[in-house]
XYZ file of C-alpha atoms in Angstrom:
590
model
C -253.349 66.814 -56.698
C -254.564 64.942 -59.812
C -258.243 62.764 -58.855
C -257.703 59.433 -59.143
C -258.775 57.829 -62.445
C -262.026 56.109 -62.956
C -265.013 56.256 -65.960
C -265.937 59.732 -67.096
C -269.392 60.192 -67.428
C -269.240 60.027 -71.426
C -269.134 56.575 -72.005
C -266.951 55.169 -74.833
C -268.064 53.607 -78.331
C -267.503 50.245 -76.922
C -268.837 49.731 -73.815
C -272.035 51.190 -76.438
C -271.033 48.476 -78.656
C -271.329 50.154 -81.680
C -269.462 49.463 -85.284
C -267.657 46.259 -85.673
C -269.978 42.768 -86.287
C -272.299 42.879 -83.571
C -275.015 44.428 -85.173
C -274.771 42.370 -88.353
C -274.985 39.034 -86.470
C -278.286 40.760 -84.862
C -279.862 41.456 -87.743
C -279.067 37.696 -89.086
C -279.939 36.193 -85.571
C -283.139 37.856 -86.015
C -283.639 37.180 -89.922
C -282.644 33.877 -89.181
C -285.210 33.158 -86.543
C -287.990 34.960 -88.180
C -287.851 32.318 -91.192
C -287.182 29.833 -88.967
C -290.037 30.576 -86.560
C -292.349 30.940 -89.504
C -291.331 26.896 -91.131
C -291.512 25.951 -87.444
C -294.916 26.741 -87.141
C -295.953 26.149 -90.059
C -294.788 22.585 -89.915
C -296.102 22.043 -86.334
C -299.669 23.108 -87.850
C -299.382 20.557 -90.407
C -298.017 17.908 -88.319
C -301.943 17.606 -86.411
C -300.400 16.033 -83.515
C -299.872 18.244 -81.553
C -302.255 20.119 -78.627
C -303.228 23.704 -80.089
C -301.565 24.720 -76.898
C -298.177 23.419 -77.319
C -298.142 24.876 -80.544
C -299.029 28.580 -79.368
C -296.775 28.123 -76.210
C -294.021 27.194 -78.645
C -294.299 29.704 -81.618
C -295.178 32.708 -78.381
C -291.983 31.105 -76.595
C -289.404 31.127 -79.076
C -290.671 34.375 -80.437
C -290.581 36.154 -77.105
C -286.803 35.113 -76.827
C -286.369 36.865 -80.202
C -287.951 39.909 -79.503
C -286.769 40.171 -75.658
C -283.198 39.414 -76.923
C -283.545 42.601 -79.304
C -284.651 44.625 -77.214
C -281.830 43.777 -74.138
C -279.350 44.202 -77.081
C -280.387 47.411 -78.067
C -280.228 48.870 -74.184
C -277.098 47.483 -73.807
C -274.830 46.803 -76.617
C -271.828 45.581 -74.982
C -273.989 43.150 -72.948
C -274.261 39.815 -74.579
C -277.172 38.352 -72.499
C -279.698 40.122 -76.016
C -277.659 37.868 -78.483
C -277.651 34.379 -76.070
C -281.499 34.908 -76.149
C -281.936 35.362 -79.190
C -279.785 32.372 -80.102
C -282.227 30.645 -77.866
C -284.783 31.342 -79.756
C -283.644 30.493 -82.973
C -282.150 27.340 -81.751
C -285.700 26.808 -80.080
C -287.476 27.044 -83.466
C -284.938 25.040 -84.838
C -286.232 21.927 -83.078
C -289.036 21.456 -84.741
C -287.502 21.225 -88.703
C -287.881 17.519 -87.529
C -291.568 17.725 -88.276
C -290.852 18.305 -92.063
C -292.169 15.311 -94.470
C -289.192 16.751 -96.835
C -286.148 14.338 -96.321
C -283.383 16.660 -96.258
C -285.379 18.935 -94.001
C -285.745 16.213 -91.897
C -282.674 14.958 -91.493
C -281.371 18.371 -90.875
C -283.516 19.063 -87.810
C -282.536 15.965 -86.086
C -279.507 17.368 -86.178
C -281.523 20.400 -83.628
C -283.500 18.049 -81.889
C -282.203 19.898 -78.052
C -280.626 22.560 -80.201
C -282.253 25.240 -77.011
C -281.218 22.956 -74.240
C -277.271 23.982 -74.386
C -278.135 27.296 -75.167
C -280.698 27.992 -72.102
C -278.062 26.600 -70.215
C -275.738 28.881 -71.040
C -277.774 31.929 -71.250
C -278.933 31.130 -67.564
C -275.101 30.639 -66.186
C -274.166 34.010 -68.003
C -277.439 36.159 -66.645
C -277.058 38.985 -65.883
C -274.142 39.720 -67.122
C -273.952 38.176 -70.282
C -270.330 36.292 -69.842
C -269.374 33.230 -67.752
C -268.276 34.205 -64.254
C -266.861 31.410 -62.890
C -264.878 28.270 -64.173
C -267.089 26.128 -62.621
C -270.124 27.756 -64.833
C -267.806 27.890 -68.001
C -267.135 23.924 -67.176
C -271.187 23.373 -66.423
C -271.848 25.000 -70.356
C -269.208 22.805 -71.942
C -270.205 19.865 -70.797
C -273.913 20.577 -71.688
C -272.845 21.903 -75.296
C -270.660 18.390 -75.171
C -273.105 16.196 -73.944
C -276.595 17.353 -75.947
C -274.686 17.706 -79.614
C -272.315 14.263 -78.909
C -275.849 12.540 -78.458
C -277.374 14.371 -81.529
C -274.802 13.525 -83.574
C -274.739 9.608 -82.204
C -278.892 9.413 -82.879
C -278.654 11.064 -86.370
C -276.068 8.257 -87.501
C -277.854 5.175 -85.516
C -281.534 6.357 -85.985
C -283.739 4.700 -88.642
C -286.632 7.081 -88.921
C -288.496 4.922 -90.706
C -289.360 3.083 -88.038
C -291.432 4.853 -86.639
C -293.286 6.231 -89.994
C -291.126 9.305 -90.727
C -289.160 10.795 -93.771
C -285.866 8.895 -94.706
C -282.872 9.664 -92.354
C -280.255 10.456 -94.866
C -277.411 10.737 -91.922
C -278.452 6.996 -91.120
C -274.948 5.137 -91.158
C -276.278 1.768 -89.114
C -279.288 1.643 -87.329
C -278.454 0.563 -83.848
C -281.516 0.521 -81.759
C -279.781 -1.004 -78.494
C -276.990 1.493 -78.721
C -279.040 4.987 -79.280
C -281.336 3.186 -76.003
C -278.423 3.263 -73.917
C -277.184 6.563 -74.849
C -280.630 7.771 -74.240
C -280.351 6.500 -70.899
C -276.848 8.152 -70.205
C -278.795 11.647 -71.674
C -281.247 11.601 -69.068
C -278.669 10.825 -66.037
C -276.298 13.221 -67.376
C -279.344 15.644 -67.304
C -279.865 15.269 -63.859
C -276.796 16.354 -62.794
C -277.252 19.147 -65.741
C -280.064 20.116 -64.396
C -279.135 19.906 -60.738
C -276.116 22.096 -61.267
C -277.903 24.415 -62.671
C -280.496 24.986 -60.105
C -277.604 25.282 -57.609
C -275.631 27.786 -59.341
C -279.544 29.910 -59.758
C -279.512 29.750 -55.937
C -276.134 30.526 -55.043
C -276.428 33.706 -58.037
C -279.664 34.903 -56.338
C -278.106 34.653 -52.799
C -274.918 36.438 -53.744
C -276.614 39.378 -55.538
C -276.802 42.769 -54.508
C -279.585 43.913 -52.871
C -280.597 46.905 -55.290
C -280.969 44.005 -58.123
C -282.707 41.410 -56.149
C -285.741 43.113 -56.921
C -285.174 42.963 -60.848
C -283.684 39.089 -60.455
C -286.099 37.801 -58.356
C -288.815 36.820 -61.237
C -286.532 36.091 -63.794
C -284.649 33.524 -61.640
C -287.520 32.544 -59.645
C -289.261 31.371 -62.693
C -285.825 29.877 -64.342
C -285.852 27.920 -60.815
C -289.462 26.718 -61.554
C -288.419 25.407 -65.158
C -285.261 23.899 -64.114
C -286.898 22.159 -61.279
C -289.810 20.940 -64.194
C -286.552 19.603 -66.475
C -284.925 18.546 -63.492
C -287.896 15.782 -62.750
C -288.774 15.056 -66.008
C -285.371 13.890 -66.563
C -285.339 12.219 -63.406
C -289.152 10.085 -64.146
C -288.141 9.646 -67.981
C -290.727 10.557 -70.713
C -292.652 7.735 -70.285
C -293.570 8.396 -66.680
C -296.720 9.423 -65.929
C -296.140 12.272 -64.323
C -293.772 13.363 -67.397
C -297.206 14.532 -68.631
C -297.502 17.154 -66.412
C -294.136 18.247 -65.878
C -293.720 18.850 -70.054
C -296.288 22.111 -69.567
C -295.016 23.593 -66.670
C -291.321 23.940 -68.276
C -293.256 24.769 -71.738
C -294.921 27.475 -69.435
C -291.644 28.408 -67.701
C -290.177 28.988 -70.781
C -292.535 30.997 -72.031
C -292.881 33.349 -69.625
C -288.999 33.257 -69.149
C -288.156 36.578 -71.219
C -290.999 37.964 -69.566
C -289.439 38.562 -67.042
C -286.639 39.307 -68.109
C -288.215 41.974 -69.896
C -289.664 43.113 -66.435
C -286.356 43.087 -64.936
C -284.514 45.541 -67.835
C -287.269 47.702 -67.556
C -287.608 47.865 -63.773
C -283.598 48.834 -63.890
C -284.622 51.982 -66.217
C -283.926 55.230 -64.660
C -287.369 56.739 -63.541
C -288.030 59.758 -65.318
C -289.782 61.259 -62.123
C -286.252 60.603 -60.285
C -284.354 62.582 -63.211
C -286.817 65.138 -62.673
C -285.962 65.273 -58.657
C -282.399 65.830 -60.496
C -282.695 68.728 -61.929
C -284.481 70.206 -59.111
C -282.297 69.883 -56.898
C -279.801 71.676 -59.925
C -281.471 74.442 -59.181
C -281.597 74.400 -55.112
C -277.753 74.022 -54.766
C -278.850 74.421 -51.125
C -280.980 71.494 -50.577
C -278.286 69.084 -51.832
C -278.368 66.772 -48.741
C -280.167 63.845 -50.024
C -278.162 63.818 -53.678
C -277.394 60.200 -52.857
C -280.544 58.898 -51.942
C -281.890 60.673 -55.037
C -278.922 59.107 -57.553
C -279.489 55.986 -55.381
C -283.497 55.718 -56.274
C -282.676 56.847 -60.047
C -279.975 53.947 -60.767
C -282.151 51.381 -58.532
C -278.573 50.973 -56.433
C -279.474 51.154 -52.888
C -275.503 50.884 -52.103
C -274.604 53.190 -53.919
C -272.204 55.898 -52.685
C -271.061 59.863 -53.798
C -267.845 60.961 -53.227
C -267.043 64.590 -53.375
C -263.531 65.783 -54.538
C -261.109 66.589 -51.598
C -258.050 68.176 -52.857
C -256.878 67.592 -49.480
C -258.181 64.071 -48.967
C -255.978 62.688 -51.925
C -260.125 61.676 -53.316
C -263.146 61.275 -53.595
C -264.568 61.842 -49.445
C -268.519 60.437 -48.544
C -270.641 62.840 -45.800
C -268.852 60.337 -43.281
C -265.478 61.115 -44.267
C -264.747 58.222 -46.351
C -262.927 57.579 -48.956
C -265.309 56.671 -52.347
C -263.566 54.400 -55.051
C -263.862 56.196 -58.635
C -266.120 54.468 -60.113
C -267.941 56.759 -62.553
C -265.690 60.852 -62.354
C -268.136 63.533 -62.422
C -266.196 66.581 -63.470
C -267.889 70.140 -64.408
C -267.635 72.337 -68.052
C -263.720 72.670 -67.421
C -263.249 69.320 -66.716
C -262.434 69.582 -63.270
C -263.181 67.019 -60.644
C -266.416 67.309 -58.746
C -267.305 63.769 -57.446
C -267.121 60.013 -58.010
C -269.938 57.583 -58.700
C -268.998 54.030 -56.617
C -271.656 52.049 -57.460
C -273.096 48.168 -58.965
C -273.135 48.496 -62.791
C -276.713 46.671 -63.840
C -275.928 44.631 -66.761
C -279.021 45.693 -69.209
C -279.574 49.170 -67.792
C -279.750 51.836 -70.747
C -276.414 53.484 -70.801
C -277.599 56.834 -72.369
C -279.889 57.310 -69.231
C -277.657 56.094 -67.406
C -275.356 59.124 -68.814
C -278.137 61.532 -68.418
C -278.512 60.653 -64.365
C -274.666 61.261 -64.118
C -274.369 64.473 -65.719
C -277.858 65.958 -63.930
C -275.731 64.453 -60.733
C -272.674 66.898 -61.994
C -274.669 70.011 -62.781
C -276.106 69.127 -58.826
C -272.271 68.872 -57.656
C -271.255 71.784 -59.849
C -274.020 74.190 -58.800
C -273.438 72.966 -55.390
C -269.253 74.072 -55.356
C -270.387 77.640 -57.040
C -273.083 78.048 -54.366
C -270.694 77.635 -51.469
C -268.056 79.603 -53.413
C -270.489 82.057 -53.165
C -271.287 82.208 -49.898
C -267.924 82.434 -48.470
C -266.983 85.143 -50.786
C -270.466 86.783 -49.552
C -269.335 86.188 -45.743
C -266.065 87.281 -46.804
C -267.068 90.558 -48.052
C -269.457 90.933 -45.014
C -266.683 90.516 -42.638
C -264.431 92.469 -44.718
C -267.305 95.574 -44.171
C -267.606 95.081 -40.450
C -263.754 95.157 -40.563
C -263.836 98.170 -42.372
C -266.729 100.181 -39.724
C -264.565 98.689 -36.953
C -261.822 100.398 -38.148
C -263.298 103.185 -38.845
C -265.352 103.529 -35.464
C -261.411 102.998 -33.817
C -260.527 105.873 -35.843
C -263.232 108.174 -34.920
C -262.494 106.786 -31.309
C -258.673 107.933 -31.645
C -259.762 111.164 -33.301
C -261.879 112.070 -30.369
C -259.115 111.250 -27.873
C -256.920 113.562 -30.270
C -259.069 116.289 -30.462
C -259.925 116.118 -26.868
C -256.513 115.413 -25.176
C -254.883 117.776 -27.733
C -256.277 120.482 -29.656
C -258.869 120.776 -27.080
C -256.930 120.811 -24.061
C -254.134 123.201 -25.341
C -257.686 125.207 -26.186
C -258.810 125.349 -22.609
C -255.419 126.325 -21.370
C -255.221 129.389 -23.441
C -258.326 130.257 -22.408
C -257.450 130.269 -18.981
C -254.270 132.118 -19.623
C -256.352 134.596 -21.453
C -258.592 135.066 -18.593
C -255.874 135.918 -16.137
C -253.920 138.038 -18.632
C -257.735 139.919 -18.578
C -257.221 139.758 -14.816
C -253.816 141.446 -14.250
C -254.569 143.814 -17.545
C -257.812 145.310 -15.520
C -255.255 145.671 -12.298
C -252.876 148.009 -14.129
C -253.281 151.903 -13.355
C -253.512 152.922 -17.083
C -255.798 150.949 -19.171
C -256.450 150.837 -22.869
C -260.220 150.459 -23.810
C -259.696 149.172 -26.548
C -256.662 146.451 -25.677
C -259.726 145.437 -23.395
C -262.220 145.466 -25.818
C -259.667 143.129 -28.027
C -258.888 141.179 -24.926
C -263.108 140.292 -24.349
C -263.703 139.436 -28.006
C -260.235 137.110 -28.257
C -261.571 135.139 -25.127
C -265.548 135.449 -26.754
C -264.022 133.916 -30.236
C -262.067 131.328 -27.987
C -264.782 130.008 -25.840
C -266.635 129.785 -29.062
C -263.998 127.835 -30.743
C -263.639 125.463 -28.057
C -267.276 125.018 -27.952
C -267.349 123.957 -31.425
C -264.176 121.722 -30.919
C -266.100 119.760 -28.122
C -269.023 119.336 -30.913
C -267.178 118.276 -33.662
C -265.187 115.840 -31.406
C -268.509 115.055 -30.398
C -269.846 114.480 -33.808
C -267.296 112.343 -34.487
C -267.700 109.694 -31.641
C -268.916 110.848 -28.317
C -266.976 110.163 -25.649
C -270.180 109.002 -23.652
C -270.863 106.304 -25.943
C -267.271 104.340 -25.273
C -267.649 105.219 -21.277
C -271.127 104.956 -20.348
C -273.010 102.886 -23.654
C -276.082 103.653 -26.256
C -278.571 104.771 -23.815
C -276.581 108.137 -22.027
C -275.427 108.490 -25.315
C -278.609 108.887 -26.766
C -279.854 111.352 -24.212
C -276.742 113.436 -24.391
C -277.728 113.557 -27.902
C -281.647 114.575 -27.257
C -280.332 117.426 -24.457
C -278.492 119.067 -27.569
C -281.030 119.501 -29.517
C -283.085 122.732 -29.987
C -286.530 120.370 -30.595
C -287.894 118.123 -28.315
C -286.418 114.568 -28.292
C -288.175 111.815 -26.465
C -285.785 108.302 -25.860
C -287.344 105.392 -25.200
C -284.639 102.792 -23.940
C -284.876 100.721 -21.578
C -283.869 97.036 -20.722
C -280.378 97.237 -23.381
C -278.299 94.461 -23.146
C -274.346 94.496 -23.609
C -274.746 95.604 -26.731
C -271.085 95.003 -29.099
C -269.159 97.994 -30.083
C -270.100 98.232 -33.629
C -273.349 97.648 -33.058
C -273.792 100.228 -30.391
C -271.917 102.834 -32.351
C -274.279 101.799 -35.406
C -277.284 102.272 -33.477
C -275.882 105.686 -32.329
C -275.380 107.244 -35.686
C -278.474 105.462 -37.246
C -280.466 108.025 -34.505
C -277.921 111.030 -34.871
C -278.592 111.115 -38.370
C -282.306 110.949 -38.603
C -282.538 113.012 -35.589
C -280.448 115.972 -37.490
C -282.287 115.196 -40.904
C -285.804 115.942 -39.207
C -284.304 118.979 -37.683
C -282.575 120.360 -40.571
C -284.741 119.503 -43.197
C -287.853 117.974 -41.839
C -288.443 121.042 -39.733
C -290.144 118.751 -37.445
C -291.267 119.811 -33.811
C -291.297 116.715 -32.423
C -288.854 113.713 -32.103
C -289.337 110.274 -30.829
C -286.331 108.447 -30.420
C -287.137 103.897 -29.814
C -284.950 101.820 -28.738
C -285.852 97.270 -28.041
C -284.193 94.841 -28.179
C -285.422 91.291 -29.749
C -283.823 87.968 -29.583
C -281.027 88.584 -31.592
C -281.331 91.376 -32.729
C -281.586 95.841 -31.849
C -284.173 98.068 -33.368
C -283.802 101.564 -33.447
C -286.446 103.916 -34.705
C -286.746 107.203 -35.548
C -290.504 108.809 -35.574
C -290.895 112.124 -36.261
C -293.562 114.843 -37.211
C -292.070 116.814 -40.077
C -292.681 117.164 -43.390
C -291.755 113.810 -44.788
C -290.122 112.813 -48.207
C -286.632 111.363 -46.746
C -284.890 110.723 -49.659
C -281.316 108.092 -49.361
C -280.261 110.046 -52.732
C -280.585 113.146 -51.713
C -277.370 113.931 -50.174
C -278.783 113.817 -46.486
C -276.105 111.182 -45.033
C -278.703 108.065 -45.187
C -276.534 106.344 -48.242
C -273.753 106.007 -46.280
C -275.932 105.165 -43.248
C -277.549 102.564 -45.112
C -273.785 100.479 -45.886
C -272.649 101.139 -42.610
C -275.910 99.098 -41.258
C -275.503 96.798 -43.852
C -272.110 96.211 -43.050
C -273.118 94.321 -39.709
C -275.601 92.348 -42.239
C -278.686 94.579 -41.124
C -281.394 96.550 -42.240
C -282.692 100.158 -42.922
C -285.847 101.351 -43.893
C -287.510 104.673 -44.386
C -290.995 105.025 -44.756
C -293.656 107.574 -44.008
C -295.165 108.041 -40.781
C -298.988 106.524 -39.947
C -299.187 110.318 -39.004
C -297.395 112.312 -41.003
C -293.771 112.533 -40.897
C -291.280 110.026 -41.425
C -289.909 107.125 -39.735
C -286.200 105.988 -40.005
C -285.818 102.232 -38.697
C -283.174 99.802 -38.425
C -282.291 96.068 -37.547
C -279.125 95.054 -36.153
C -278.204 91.587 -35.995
C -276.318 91.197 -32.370
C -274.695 88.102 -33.757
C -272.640 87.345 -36.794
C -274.702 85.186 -39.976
């Protein structure tokens, strides 16, 4: 089943925003605003009437736009929030051409008298995302843009600058005093409700964001609120209030710090590169996966942000609850192949090549993740498929006893006895041949001696004591046999499983007939405990040491059948001499 579509992780050339106009009109915006910025001050210097203040506050503000507006740009192309500030600052700088002595200077900055009021407007309504979300925001804007410029454009043609001891107004088409007062008046209501509707829609915004960007909002909209607030009262007293004084600096100061924090906020939203680091960590501990989320969550600054992994079975993209994930962002490994699904809040300024680099350290994670439990059930597989194979092979040994025992051995016994009584009725005969009798002894000699070795080698193969009476008579069956001394100690054996038990068995066979056959030990001590979970067996004995596994003494193929139950087997030299064979059986499956 095909995953359901969403972004890949390789973003494409537009959502970059790269090629096409965009970055021309940057580099003009910011060409633009740099001469501008530098006539604007410039003029305000000469001017003299201004506080040293206002002018700092005004060159730092408008410049801060500019800069702040270049640098959201260039972490997020396809955001336009970077060119709405910087038109705000060029339309900010504009304002004061109106200062120029030169006519046509002059009368071209009345024409940007509250050139920045329309555009802060607008750039406020768009934040964060850089586009108008709502028709009631995309009506707010127009009316502003309609509003400020259908009042410039009324002033310029009824405004007789000379007046009031300024350059000639070369727009001047009748200078009507009465009607540019009452549009003035109109302005400042018209502002009110401006500036009212904006300070609702900043509420609302902050109220309906999501919680992982509250953090980065908070100062840039807290301090848009303050400014707004400041422009809503000053419009509300008029500029020839007294309070209007005050008011003036505090939205000077707003604005100012405005792109601040902005600034602030884009940066906050950057990927930590401790977090990344975390990443690839965990890319190499596929088993310590469990808090990928949190970690991706932290890294993005998306709190609700959820991982899917791919379900074949599911249809999707499945959460640690069970749920369904949306495909937001597809994480798919080298062969493009669905691993898991990003469903998270896209942050409008966050840098998108970080961004990338989160999601791709969160696929290596998934990837590595899939191969590691790939691994380990081919690993418990292949363990199972080994205790399947000494299980089968213990039944056979099992059935090969019963064979040999019910069988060959059997059919054994009863020729003996026939034998015997043939002997009998041969030495009650009259006439007897010494050396028919002679043959007669050594054919029942060779026989017992047959059958003895049957009952070893049947013994050898799986002793019938181990099936009917368990690992402890079986091990002292196994120490009466032998021509050394063999000391047990067992004692306290639980039910012990049939492959273990059998395991245990051979593990002491073995070193038991290695230490007599090659050891040429004396002395045998045979241990047998039991831990939680798990049987030790250990073989101590006082020969001459240097048990080799390659040496062709049986321990190779003692070693895989122990490590078929998932155990372990170790020979190592005795504290005494001698060499000790031990192993650990797990009693329960891993």
């Amino acid at each position: 089943m095909e995953p359901p579509t969403g972004t890949e992780v390789v973003m494409d050339s537009a959502r970059r925003g790269d090629g096409g106009w965009t970055p021309l009109l940057v580099v003009l915006l910011a060409a633009v605003g740099v001469v501008i910025g530098a006539v604007a001050v410039t003029l305000k210097v000469a001017d003299g009437s201004h506080p040293w203040s206002d002018t700092v506050l005004s060159g730092l503000s408008g410049s801060l736009f500019l800069l702040a507006g270049v640098v959201t740009h260039l972490r997020r192309p396809g955001n336009r929030t970077g060119l709405l500030m910087m038109v705000v600052g060029v339309a900010f700088f504009a304002e004061d051409l109106q200062l120029s002595t030169d006519p046509a200077v002059f009368s071209a900055g009345l024409l940007f008298v509250h050139a920045s009021t329309p555009a802060i407007v607008h750039l406020v309504l768009a934040f964060p995302h850089g586009r108008l979300p709502t028709t009631a925001a995309r009506v707010l804007t127009a009316t502003t843009y309609a509003v400020v410029y259908g009042y410039t454009a009324l002033r310029v043609l009824t405004y007789d600058s000379t007046d009031f001891h300024r350059p000639e107004n070369l727009l001047l088409a009748a200078d009507r005093p009465d009607l540019l007062a009452t549009a003035t008046d109109v302005l400042d209501a018209v502002g009110v409700l401006i500036a009212a509707g904006v300070v609702l829609t900043l509420v609302r915004r902050f109220r309906a964001a999501d919680p992982g960007l509250r953090a980065a909002l908070a100062p840039v909209l807290l301090i848009a609120f303050i400014g707004g607030i400041a422009a809503l009262a000053g419009s509300a007293v008029g500029g020839r209030h007294s309070l209007y004084p005050v008011l003036a600096p505090v939205y000077r100061v707003a604005f100012c710090a405005w792109p601040l924090a902005f600034l602030a906020g884009a940066l906050w939203t950057r990927p930590r590169r401790a977090v990344i680091a975390d990443l690839l960590i965990a890319a190499g501990r596929p088993d310590a996966t469990g808090g990928l989320r949190d970690t991706l969550a932290v890294a993005l600054r998306d709190p609700s942000l959820r991982l899917g992994r791919w379900r074949p079975d599911a249809g999707g993209f499945v959460d640690d609850r069970g749920a369904l994930v949306s495909a937001g962002t597809v994480l798919r490994d080298r062969e493009g192949r669905p691993l898991g699904a990003l469903s998270r809040t896209e942050v409008p300024w966050e840098d998108v090549r970080t961004a990338e680099a989160v999601a791709a350290l969160a696929a290596l994670v998934l990837d590595n993740e899939r191969l590691a439990v790939e691994a380990r059930e081919r690993l418990a597989e292949v363990r199972a498929s080994r205790a399947r194979l000494v299980s089968a092979a213990d039944d056979e040994r099992r059935r090969v006893e019963r064979d040999l025992h019910d069988g060959a051995q059997q059919q054994l016994v009863v020729l003996a006895l026939m034998l015997r009584m043939a002997r009998h009725r041969f030495d009650e005969l009259p006439e007897r041949d010494p050396v028919l009798a002679d043959r007669l002894d050594q054919c029942a000699a060779r026989l017992d001696e047959a059958l003895a070795a049957l009952r070893e080698l049947a013994h050898g193969i799986h002793p019938a004591v181990l099936t009917e009476a368990g690992l402890v008579p079986a091990l002292g069956a196994l120490a009466a046999r032998s021509p050394r001394p063999v000391d047990v100690e067992a004692a306290d054996l639980p039910d012990l499983p049939a492959p273990v038990a059998a395991t245990a068995y051979f593990v002491a066979a073995e070193a038991v007939t290695n230490a007599l056959k090659h050891a040429r030990a004396e002395t045998i001590r045979v241990a047998v405990r039991c831990e939680p979970g798990t049987l030790h067996v250990s073989v101590h004995d006082d020969g001459v040491g240097g048990a080799d596994p390659a040496g062709g003494t049986g321990l190779v193929g003692l070693r895989d059948r122990v490590g078929a139950l998932d155990g372990t087997l170790e020979i190592r030299g005795g504290p005494a001499g001698g060499t000790v064979v031990h192993a650990a059986l797990p009693l329960e499956e891993r």
